[in-house]
Short mmCIF file of C-alpha atoms in Angstrom, two decimals:
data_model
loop_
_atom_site.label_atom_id
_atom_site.label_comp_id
_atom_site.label_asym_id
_atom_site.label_seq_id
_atom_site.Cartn_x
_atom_site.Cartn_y
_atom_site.Cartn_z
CA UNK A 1 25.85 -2.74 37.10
CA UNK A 2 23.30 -4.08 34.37
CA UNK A 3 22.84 -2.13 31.09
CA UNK A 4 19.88 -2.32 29.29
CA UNK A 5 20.82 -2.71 25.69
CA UNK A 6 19.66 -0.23 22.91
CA UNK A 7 16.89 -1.41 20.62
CA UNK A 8 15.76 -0.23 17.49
CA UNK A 9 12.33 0.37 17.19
CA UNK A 10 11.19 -3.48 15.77
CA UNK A 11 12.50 -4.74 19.09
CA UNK A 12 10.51 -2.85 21.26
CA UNK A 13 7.43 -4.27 18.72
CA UNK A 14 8.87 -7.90 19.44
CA UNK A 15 9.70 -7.82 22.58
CA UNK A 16 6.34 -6.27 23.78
CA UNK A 17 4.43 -9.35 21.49
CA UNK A 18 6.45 -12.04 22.20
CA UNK A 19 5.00 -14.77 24.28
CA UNK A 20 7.32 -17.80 24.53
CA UNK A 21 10.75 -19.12 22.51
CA UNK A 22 8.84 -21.33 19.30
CA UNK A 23 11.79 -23.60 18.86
CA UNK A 24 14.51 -23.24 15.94
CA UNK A 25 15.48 -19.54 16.39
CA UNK A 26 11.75 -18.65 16.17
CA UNK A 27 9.06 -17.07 18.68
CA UNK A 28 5.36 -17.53 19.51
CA UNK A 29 3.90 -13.47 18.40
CA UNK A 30 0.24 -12.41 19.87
CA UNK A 31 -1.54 -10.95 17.07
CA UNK A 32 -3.45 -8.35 18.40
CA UNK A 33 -5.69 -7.54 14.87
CA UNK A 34 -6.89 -10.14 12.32
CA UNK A 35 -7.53 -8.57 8.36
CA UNK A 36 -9.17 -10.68 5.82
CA UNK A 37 -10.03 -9.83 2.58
CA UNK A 38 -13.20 -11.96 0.71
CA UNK A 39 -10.70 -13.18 -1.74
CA UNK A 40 -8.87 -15.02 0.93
CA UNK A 41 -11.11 -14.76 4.14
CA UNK A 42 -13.90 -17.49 3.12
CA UNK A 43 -10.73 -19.62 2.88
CA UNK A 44 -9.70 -19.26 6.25
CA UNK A 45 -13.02 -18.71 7.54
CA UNK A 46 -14.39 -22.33 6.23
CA UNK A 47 -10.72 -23.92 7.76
CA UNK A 48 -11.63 -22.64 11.07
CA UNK A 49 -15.08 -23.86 11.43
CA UNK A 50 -14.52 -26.85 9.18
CA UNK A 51 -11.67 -27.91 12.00
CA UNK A 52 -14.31 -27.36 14.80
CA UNK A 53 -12.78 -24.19 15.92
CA UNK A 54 -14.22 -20.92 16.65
CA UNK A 55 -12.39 -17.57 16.92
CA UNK A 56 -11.13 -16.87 19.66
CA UNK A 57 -11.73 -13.08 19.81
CA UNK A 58 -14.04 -12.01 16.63
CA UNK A 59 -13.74 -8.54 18.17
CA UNK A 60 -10.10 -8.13 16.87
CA UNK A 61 -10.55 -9.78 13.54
CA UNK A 62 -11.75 -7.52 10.67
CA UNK A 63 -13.18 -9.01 6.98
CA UNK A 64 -13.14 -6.26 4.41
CA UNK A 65 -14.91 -6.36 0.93
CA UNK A 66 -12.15 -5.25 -1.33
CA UNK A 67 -10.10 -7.44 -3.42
CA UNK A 68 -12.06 -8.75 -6.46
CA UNK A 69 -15.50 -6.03 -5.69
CA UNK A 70 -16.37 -4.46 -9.03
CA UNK A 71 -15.31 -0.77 -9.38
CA UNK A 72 -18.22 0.05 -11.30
CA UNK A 73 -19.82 3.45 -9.88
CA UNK A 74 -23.80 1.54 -9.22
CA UNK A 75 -22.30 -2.11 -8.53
CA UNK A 76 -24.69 -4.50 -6.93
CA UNK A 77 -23.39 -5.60 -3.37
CA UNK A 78 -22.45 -8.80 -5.02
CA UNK A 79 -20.98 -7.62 -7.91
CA UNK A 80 -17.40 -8.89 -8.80
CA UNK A 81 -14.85 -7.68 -11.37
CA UNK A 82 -13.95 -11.53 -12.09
CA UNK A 83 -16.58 -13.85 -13.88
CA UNK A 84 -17.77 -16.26 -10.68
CA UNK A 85 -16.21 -13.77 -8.47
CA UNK A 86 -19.96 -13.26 -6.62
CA UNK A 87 -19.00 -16.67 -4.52
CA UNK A 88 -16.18 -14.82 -3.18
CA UNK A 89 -18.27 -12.06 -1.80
CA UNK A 90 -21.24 -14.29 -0.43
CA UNK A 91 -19.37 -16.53 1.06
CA UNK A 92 -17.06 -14.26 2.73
CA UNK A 93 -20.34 -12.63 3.99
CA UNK A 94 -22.24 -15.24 5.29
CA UNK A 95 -19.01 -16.73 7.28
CA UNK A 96 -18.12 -13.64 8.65
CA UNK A 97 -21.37 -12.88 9.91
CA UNK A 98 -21.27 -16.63 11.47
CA UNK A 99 -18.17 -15.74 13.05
CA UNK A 100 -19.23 -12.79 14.51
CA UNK A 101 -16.46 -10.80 13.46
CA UNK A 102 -16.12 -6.94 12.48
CA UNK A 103 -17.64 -7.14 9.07
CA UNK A 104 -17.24 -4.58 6.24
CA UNK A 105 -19.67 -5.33 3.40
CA UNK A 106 -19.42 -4.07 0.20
CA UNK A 107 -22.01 -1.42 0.54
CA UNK A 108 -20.86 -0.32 3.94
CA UNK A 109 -19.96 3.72 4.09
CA UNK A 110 -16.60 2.61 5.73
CA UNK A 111 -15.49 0.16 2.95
CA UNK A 112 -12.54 0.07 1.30
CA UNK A 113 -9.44 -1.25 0.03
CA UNK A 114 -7.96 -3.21 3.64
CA UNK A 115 -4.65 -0.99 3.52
CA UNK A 116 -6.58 2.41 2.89
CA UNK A 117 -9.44 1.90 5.51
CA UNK A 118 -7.14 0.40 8.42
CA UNK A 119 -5.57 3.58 9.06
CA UNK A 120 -9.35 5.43 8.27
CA UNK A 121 -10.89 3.69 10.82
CA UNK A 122 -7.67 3.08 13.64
CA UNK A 123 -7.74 -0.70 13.37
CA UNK A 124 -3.87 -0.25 12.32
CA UNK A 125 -2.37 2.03 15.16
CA UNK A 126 0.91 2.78 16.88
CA UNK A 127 1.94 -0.43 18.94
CA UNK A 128 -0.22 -2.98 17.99
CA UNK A 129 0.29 -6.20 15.80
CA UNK A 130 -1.79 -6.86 12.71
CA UNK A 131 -1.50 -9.20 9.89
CA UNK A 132 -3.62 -10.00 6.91
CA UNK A 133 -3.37 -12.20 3.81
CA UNK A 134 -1.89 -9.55 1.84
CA UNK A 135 2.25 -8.69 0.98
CA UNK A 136 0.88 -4.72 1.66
CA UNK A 137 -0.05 -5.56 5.17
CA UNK A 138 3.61 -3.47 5.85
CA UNK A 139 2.26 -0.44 4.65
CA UNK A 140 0.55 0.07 8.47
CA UNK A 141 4.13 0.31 9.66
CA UNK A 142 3.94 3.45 8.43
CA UNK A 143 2.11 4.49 11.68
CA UNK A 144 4.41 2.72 13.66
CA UNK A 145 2.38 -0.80 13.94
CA UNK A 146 3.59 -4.39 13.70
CA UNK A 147 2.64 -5.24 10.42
CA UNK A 148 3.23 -7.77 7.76
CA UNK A 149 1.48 -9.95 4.82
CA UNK A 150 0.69 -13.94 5.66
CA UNK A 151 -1.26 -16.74 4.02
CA UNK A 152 -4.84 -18.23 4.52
CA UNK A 153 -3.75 -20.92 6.84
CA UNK A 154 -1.43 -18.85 9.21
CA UNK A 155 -4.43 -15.86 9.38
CA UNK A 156 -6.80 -19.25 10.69
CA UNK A 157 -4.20 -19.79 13.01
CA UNK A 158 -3.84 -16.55 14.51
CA UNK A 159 -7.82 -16.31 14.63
CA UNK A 160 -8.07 -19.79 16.78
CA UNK A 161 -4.87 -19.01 18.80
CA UNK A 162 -3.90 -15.12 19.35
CA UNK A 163 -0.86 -15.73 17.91
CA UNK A 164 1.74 -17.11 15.48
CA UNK A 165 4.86 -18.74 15.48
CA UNK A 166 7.62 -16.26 13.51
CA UNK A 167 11.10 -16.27 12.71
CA UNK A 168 12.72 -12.66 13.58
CA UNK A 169 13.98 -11.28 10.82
CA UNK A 170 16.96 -9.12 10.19
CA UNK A 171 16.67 -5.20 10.56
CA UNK A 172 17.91 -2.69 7.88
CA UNK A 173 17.76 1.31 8.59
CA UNK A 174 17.01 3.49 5.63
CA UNK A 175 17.81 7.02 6.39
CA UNK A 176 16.38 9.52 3.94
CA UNK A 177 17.91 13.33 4.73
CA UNK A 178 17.14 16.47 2.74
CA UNK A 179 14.64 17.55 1.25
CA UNK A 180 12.20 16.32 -1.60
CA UNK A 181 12.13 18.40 -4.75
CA UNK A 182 9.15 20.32 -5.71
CA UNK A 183 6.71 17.74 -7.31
CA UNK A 184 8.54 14.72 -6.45
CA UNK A 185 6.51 12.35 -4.43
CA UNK A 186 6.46 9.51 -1.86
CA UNK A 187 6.03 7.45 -4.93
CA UNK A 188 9.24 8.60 -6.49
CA UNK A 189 10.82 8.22 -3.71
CA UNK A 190 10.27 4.42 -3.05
CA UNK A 191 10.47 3.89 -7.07
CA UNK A 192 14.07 5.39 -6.45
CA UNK A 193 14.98 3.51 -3.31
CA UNK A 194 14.14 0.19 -5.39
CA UNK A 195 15.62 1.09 -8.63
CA UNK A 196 19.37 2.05 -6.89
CA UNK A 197 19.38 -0.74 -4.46
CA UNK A 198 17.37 -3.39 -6.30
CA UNK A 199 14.34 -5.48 -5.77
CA UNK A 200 15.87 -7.67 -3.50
CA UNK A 201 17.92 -4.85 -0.99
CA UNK A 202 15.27 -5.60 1.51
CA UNK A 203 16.88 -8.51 1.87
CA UNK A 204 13.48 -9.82 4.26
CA UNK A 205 14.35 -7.45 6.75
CA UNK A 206 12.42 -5.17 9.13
CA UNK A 207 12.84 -1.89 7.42
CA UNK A 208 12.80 1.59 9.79
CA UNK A 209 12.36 4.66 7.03
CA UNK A 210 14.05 7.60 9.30
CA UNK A 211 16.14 10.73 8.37
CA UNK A 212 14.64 14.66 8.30
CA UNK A 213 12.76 14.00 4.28
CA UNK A 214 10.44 10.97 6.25
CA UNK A 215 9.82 13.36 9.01
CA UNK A 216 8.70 15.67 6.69
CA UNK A 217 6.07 13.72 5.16
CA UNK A 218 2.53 13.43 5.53
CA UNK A 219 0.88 10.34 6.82
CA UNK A 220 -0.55 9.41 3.30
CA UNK A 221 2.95 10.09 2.17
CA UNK A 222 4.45 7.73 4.96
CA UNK A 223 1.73 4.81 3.84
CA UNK A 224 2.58 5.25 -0.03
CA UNK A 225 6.59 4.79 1.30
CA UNK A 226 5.93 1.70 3.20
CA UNK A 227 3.36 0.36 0.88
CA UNK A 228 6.03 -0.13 -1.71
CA UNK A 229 8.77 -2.00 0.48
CA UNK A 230 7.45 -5.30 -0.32
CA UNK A 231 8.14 -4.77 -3.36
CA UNK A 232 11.93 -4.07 -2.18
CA UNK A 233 11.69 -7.70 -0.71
CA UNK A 234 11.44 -6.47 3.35
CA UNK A 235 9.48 -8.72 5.49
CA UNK A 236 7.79 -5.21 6.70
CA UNK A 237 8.61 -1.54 7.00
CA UNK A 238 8.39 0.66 9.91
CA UNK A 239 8.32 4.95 10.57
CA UNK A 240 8.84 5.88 14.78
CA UNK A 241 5.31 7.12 15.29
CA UNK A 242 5.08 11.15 15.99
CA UNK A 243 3.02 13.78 17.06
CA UNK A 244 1.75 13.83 13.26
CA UNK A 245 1.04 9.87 13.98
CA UNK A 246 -0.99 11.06 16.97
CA UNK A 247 -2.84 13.52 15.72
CA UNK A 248 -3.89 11.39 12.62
CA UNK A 249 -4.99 8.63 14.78
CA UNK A 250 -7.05 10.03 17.19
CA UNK A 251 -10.56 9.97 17.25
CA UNK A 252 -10.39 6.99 14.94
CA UNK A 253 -13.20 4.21 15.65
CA UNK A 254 -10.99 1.18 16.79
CA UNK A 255 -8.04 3.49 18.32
CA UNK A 256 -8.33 3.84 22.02
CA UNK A 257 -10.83 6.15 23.74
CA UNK A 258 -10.82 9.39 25.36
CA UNK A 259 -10.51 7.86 28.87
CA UNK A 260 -7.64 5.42 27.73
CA UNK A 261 -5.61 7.93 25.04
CA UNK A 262 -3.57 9.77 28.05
CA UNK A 263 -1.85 6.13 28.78
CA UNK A 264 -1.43 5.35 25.53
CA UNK A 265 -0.34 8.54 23.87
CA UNK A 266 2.56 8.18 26.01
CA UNK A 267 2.81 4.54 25.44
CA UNK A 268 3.50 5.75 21.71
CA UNK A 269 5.98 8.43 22.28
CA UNK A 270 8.31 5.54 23.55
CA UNK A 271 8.10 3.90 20.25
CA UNK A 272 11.65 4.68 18.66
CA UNK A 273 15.07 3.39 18.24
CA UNK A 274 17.19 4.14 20.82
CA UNK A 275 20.69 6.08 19.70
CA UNK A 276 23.00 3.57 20.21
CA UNK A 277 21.02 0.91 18.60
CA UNK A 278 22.63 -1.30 16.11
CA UNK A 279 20.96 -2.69 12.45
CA UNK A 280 22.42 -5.50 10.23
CA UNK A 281 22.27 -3.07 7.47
CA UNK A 282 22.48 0.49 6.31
CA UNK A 283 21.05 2.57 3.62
CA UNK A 284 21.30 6.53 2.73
CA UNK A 285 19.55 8.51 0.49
CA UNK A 286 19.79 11.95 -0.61
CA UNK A 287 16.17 13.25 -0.74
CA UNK A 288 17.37 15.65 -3.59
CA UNK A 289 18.51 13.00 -6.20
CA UNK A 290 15.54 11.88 -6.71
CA UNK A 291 13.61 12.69 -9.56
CA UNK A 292 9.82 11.78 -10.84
CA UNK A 293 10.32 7.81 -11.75
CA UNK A 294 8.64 5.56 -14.30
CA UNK A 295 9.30 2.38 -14.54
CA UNK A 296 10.15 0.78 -18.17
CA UNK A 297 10.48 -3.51 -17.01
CA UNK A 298 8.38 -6.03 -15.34
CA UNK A 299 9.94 -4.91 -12.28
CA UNK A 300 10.21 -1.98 -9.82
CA UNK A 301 13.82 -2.03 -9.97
CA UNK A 302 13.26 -1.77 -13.59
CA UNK A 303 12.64 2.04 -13.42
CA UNK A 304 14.65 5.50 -14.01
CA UNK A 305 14.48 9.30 -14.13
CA UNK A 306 11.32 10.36 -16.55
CA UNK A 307 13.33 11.72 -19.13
CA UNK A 308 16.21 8.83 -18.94
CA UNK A 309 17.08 6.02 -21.44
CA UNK A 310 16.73 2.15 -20.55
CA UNK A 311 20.07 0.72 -20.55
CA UNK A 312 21.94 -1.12 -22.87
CA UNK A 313 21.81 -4.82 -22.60
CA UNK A 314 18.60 -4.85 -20.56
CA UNK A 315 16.84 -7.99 -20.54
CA UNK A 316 16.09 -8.86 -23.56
CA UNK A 317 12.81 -10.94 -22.27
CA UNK A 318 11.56 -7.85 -20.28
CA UNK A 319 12.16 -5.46 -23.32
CA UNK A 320 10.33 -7.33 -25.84
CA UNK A 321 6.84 -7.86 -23.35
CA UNK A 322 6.78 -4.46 -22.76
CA UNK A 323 7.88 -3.61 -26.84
CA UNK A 324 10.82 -1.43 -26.35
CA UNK A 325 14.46 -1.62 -26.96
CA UNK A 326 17.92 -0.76 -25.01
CA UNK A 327 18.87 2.75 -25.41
CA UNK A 328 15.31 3.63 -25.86
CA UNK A 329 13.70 7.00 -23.67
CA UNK A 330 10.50 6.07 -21.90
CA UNK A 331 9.07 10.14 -22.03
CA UNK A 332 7.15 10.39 -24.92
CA UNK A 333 5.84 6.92 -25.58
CA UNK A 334 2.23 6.69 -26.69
CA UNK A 335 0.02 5.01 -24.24
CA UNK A 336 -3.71 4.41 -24.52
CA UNK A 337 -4.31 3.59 -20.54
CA UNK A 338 -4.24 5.62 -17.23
CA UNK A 339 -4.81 4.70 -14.10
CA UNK A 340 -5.07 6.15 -10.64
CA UNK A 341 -6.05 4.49 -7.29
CA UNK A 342 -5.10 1.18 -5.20
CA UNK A 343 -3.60 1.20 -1.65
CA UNK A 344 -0.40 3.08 -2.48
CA UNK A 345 -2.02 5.98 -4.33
CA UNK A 346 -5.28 5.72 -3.66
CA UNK A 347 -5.01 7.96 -0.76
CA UNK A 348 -7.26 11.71 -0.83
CA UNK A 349 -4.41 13.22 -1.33
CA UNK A 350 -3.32 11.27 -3.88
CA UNK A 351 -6.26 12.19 -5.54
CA UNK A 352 -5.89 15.85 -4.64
CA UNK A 353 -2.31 15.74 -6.60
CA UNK A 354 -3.58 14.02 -9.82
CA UNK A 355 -6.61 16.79 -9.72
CA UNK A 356 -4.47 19.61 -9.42
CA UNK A 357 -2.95 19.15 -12.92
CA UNK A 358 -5.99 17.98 -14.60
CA UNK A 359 -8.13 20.69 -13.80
CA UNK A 360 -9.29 22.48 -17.02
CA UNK A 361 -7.50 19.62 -19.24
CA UNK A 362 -8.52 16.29 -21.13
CA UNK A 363 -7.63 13.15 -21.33
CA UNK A 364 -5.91 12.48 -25.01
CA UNK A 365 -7.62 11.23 -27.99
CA UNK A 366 -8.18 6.98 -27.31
CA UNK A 367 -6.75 7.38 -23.82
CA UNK A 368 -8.79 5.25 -21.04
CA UNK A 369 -8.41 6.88 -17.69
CA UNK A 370 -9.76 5.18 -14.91
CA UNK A 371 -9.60 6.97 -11.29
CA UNK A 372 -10.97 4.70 -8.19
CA UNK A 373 -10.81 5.83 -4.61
CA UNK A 374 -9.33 3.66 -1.79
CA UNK A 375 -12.27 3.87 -0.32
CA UNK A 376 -15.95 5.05 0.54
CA UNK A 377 -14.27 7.61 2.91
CA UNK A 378 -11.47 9.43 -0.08
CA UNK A 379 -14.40 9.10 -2.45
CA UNK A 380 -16.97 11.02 -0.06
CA UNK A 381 -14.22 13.88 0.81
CA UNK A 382 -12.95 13.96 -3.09
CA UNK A 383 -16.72 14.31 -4.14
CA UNK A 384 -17.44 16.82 -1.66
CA UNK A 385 -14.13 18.78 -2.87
CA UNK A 386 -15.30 18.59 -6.59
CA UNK A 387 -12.43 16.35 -7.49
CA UNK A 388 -14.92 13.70 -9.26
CA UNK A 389 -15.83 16.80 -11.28
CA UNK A 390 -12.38 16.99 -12.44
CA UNK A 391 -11.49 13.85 -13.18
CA UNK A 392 -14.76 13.27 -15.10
CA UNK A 393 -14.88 16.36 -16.81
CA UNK A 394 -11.19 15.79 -18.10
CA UNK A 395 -12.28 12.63 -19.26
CA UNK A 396 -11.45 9.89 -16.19
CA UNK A 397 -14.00 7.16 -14.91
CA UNK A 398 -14.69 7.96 -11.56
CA UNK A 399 -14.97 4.30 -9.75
CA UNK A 400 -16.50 2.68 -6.58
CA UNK A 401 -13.31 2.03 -3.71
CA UNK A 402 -11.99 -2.04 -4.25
CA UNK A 403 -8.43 -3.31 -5.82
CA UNK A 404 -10.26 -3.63 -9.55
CA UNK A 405 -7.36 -2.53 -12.10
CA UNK A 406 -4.87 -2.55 -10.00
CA UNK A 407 -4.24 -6.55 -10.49
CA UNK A 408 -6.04 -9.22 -12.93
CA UNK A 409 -8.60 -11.45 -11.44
CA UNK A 410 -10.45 -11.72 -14.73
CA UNK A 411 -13.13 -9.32 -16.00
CA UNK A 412 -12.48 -6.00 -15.80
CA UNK A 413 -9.17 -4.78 -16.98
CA UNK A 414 -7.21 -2.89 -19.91
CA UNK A 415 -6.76 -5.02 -23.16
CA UNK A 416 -3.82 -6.79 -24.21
CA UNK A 417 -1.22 -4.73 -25.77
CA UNK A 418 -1.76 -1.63 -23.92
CA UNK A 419 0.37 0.65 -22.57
CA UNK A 420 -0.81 1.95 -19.31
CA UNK A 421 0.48 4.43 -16.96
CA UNK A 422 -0.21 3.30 -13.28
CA UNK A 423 0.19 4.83 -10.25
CA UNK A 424 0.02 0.84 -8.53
CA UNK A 425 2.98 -1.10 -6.89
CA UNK A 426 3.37 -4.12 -9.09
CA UNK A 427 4.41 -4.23 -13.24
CA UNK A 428 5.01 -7.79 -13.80
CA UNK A 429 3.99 -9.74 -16.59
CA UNK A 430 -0.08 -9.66 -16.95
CA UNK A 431 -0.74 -7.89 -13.59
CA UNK A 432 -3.25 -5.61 -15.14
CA UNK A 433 -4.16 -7.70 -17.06
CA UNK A 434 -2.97 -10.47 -20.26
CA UNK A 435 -0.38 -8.60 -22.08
CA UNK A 436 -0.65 -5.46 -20.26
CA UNK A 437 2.80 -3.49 -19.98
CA UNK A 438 2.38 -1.24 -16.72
CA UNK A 439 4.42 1.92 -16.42
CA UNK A 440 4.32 2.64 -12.80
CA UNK A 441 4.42 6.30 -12.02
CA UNK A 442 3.10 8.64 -9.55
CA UNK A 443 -0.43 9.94 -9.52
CA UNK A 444 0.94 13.60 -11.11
CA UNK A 445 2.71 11.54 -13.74
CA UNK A 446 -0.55 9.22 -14.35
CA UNK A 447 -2.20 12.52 -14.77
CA UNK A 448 -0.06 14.09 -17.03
CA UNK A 449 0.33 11.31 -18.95
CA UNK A 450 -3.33 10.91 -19.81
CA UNK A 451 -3.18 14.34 -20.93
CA UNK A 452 -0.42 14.20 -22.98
CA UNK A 453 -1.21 10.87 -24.39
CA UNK A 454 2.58 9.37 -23.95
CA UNK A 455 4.60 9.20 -20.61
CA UNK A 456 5.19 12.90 -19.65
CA UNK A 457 6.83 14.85 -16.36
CA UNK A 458 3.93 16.91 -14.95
CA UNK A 459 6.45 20.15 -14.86
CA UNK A 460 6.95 19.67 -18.59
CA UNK A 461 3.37 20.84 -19.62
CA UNK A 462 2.52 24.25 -19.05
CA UNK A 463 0.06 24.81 -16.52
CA UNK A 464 -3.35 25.66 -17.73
CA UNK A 465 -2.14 25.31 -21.45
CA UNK A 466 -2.09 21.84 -23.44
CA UNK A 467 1.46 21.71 -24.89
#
């Protein structure tokens, strides 16, 4: 009698894309979806037809407007947020349009950041196998696809071939049970997973989120959570797609059909790990440790309970870029920049949370406060809401959907020297910009930050009345 051994959810993903063994412990992957992005996609674009090489299906391969696009409200469609940035965008265009692939212009109604409109428009759904030159690609796992960041040259590859040659990785489980506490966020959550294990606990491996607290969360909420476990050094992350996965994804443009989805929705149901299935690693969290999180370093891992004190005998390096000292509480340090947005909290409801708490408030005395939507989509809904109203009325620009502020491709940005509250991934050195120190935070805690003028809990201001 033959059993069929248990797999976890990644190896039903592998096995159902694997074509052939690719030598030295690695296998040949078909790559069902192709993103580009016009900082990288004219790159690979120009390889492909410089080599003499078309692509081989331009109806699976997606180029996106979104990385260096201005975020000002009335851009031009060739406006960039980086001086000489335009080339970018133009060439991106005209290659794309060469190709014949799905473009996304910078003017389109669907554009957006890649990571945001994916799930908008069901080019990332349950199943299928998507890469893009981007380490964020692994927030789609979040609706249980096969998902993870690449360079320019392998994204040619899989354009000309179908597929790409991989190395497997190793699989870790984290298992989050409880419950979140009232106004702690996805956000928090992954700032906590990275700041107990460290920035390297990924250890490159396939990373299932599971337990009753992910099951609880929204889809947004499930994209913010896998967004950030690059940043926790996985080679992707995945959540077991659910009836909330199905119901979010149908009805999308590029997800399948009315005539096709009774196949398929079953199809999806059969994407989980089975209960005997084994991981190289383990991880449990208690939902109700964690607390709101800011980060105080250059890293994620650098990060504790708003309200906590950096340690003693942090790195000295880190402390003196970001101008504070061991022993030292973050809450209640003066900052002069907020911002919301990007594609782990640049979500509607993101927006939704941050609005919540700054409706009838202002932004503090010399306080910028940027707010840009993750894409033409959030930005419609928020402004049909009134949520633009709030953020401009309490003092926020109110920007056009791209990456701008979230990372420093010259141009626009904070100045040097500021301390900014951000509700992005990344706080190294000079990431928003030269001599920037980024406090990374959830969109409530951007919000009542801005308010407050200094890093502040969102439950620690009265509601409705300025403390």
């Amino acid at each position: 009698m033959v059993f069929k051994k248990a797999q976890t959810l990644f190896d039903k993903l592998w096995a159902a894309h694997r074509i052939a063994d690719g030598g030295d412990g690695a296998d040949l992957i078909a790559i069902d979806r192709v993103c580009l992005h016009e900082r990288t996609g004219a790159v690979a674009l120009r390889s492909l037809r410089d080599a003499g090489h078309d692509v081989q299906n331009p109806k699976r391969v997606f180029a996106i407007m979104d990385h260096i696009v201005s975020f000002r409200e009335n851009r031009g469609p060739d406006e960039s947020r980086s001086p000489g940035g335009g080339v970018f965008i133009t060439q991106t265009r005209k290659l794309a349009l060469e190709a014949g692939v799905n473009f996304i212009d910078t003017n389109d109604l669907r554009q957006g950041i890649v990571h945001v409109i994916a799930p908008e428009l069901g080019i990332a759904i349950p199943g299928v196998s998507l890469i893009c030159p981007d380490s964020h690609t692994c927030s789609l796992g979040a609706l249980g696809a096969l998902a993870w960041g690449v360079g320019s040259s392998e994204s040619e590859h899989a354009m000309a071939t179908g597929c790409l040659r991989v190395t497997k990785p190793k699989q870790m489980r984290v298992t989050v049970n409880g419950a979140l506490g009232e106004g702690v966020s996805a956000k928090d959550l992954a700032l906590y997973i990275i700041h107990k294990f460290g920035a390297k606990g990924g250890q490159r491996c396939a990373i299932e989120y599971c337990g009753s607290a992910i099951s609880e969360l929204t889809i947004e909420e499930r994209l913010t959570l896998c967004n950030m476990a690059v940043e926790f050094s996985a080679f992707t992350a995945l959540i077991a797609p659910d009836e909330k996965t199905i119901s979010f994804v149908l009805g999308k443009p590029y997800a399948p059909n009315a005539d096709e989805i009774a196949d398929t929705r079953e199809d999806w149901r059969s994407l989980f790990t089975d209960e005997d299935a084994i991981f190289d690693y383990e991880i449990e969290v208690n939902a109700a440790d964690v607390q709101p999180i800011v980060s105080w370093g250059t890293s994620p891992e650098q990060a504790l309970p708003i309200g906590d004190a950096i340690p003693i005998g942090a790195d000295q390096k880190v402390l003196d870029y970001m101008g504070l000292s061991g022993g030292q509480r973050v809450e209640g340090l003066e900052i002069s920049g907020a911002f919301i947005g990007s594609c782990t909290n640049g979500r509607l409801s993101d927006l939704r949370s941050a609005a919540a708490f700054l409706q009838g408030r202002k932004v503090a005395d010399g306080v910028r406060a940027v707010c840009v939507p993750g894409s033409q989509s959030v930005r419609r809904q928020a402004e049909e809401e009134g949520l633009d109203a709030i953020f401009r009325e309490a003092g926020f620009e109110w920007g056009a959907p791209g990456c701008a502020m979230c990372f420093f491709a010259g141009g626009q940005t904070f100045a040097p020297g500021e301390r900014v509250v951000s509700s992005t991934n990344r706080n190294f050195e000079g990431r928003q910009g030269p001599g920037v120190r980024t406090h990374l935070a959830s969109p409530a805690t951007v919000a009542a930050s801005a308010v407050k003028g200094a890093i502040s809990r969102a439950d620690k201001i009265n509601v409705g009345v300025d403390e």
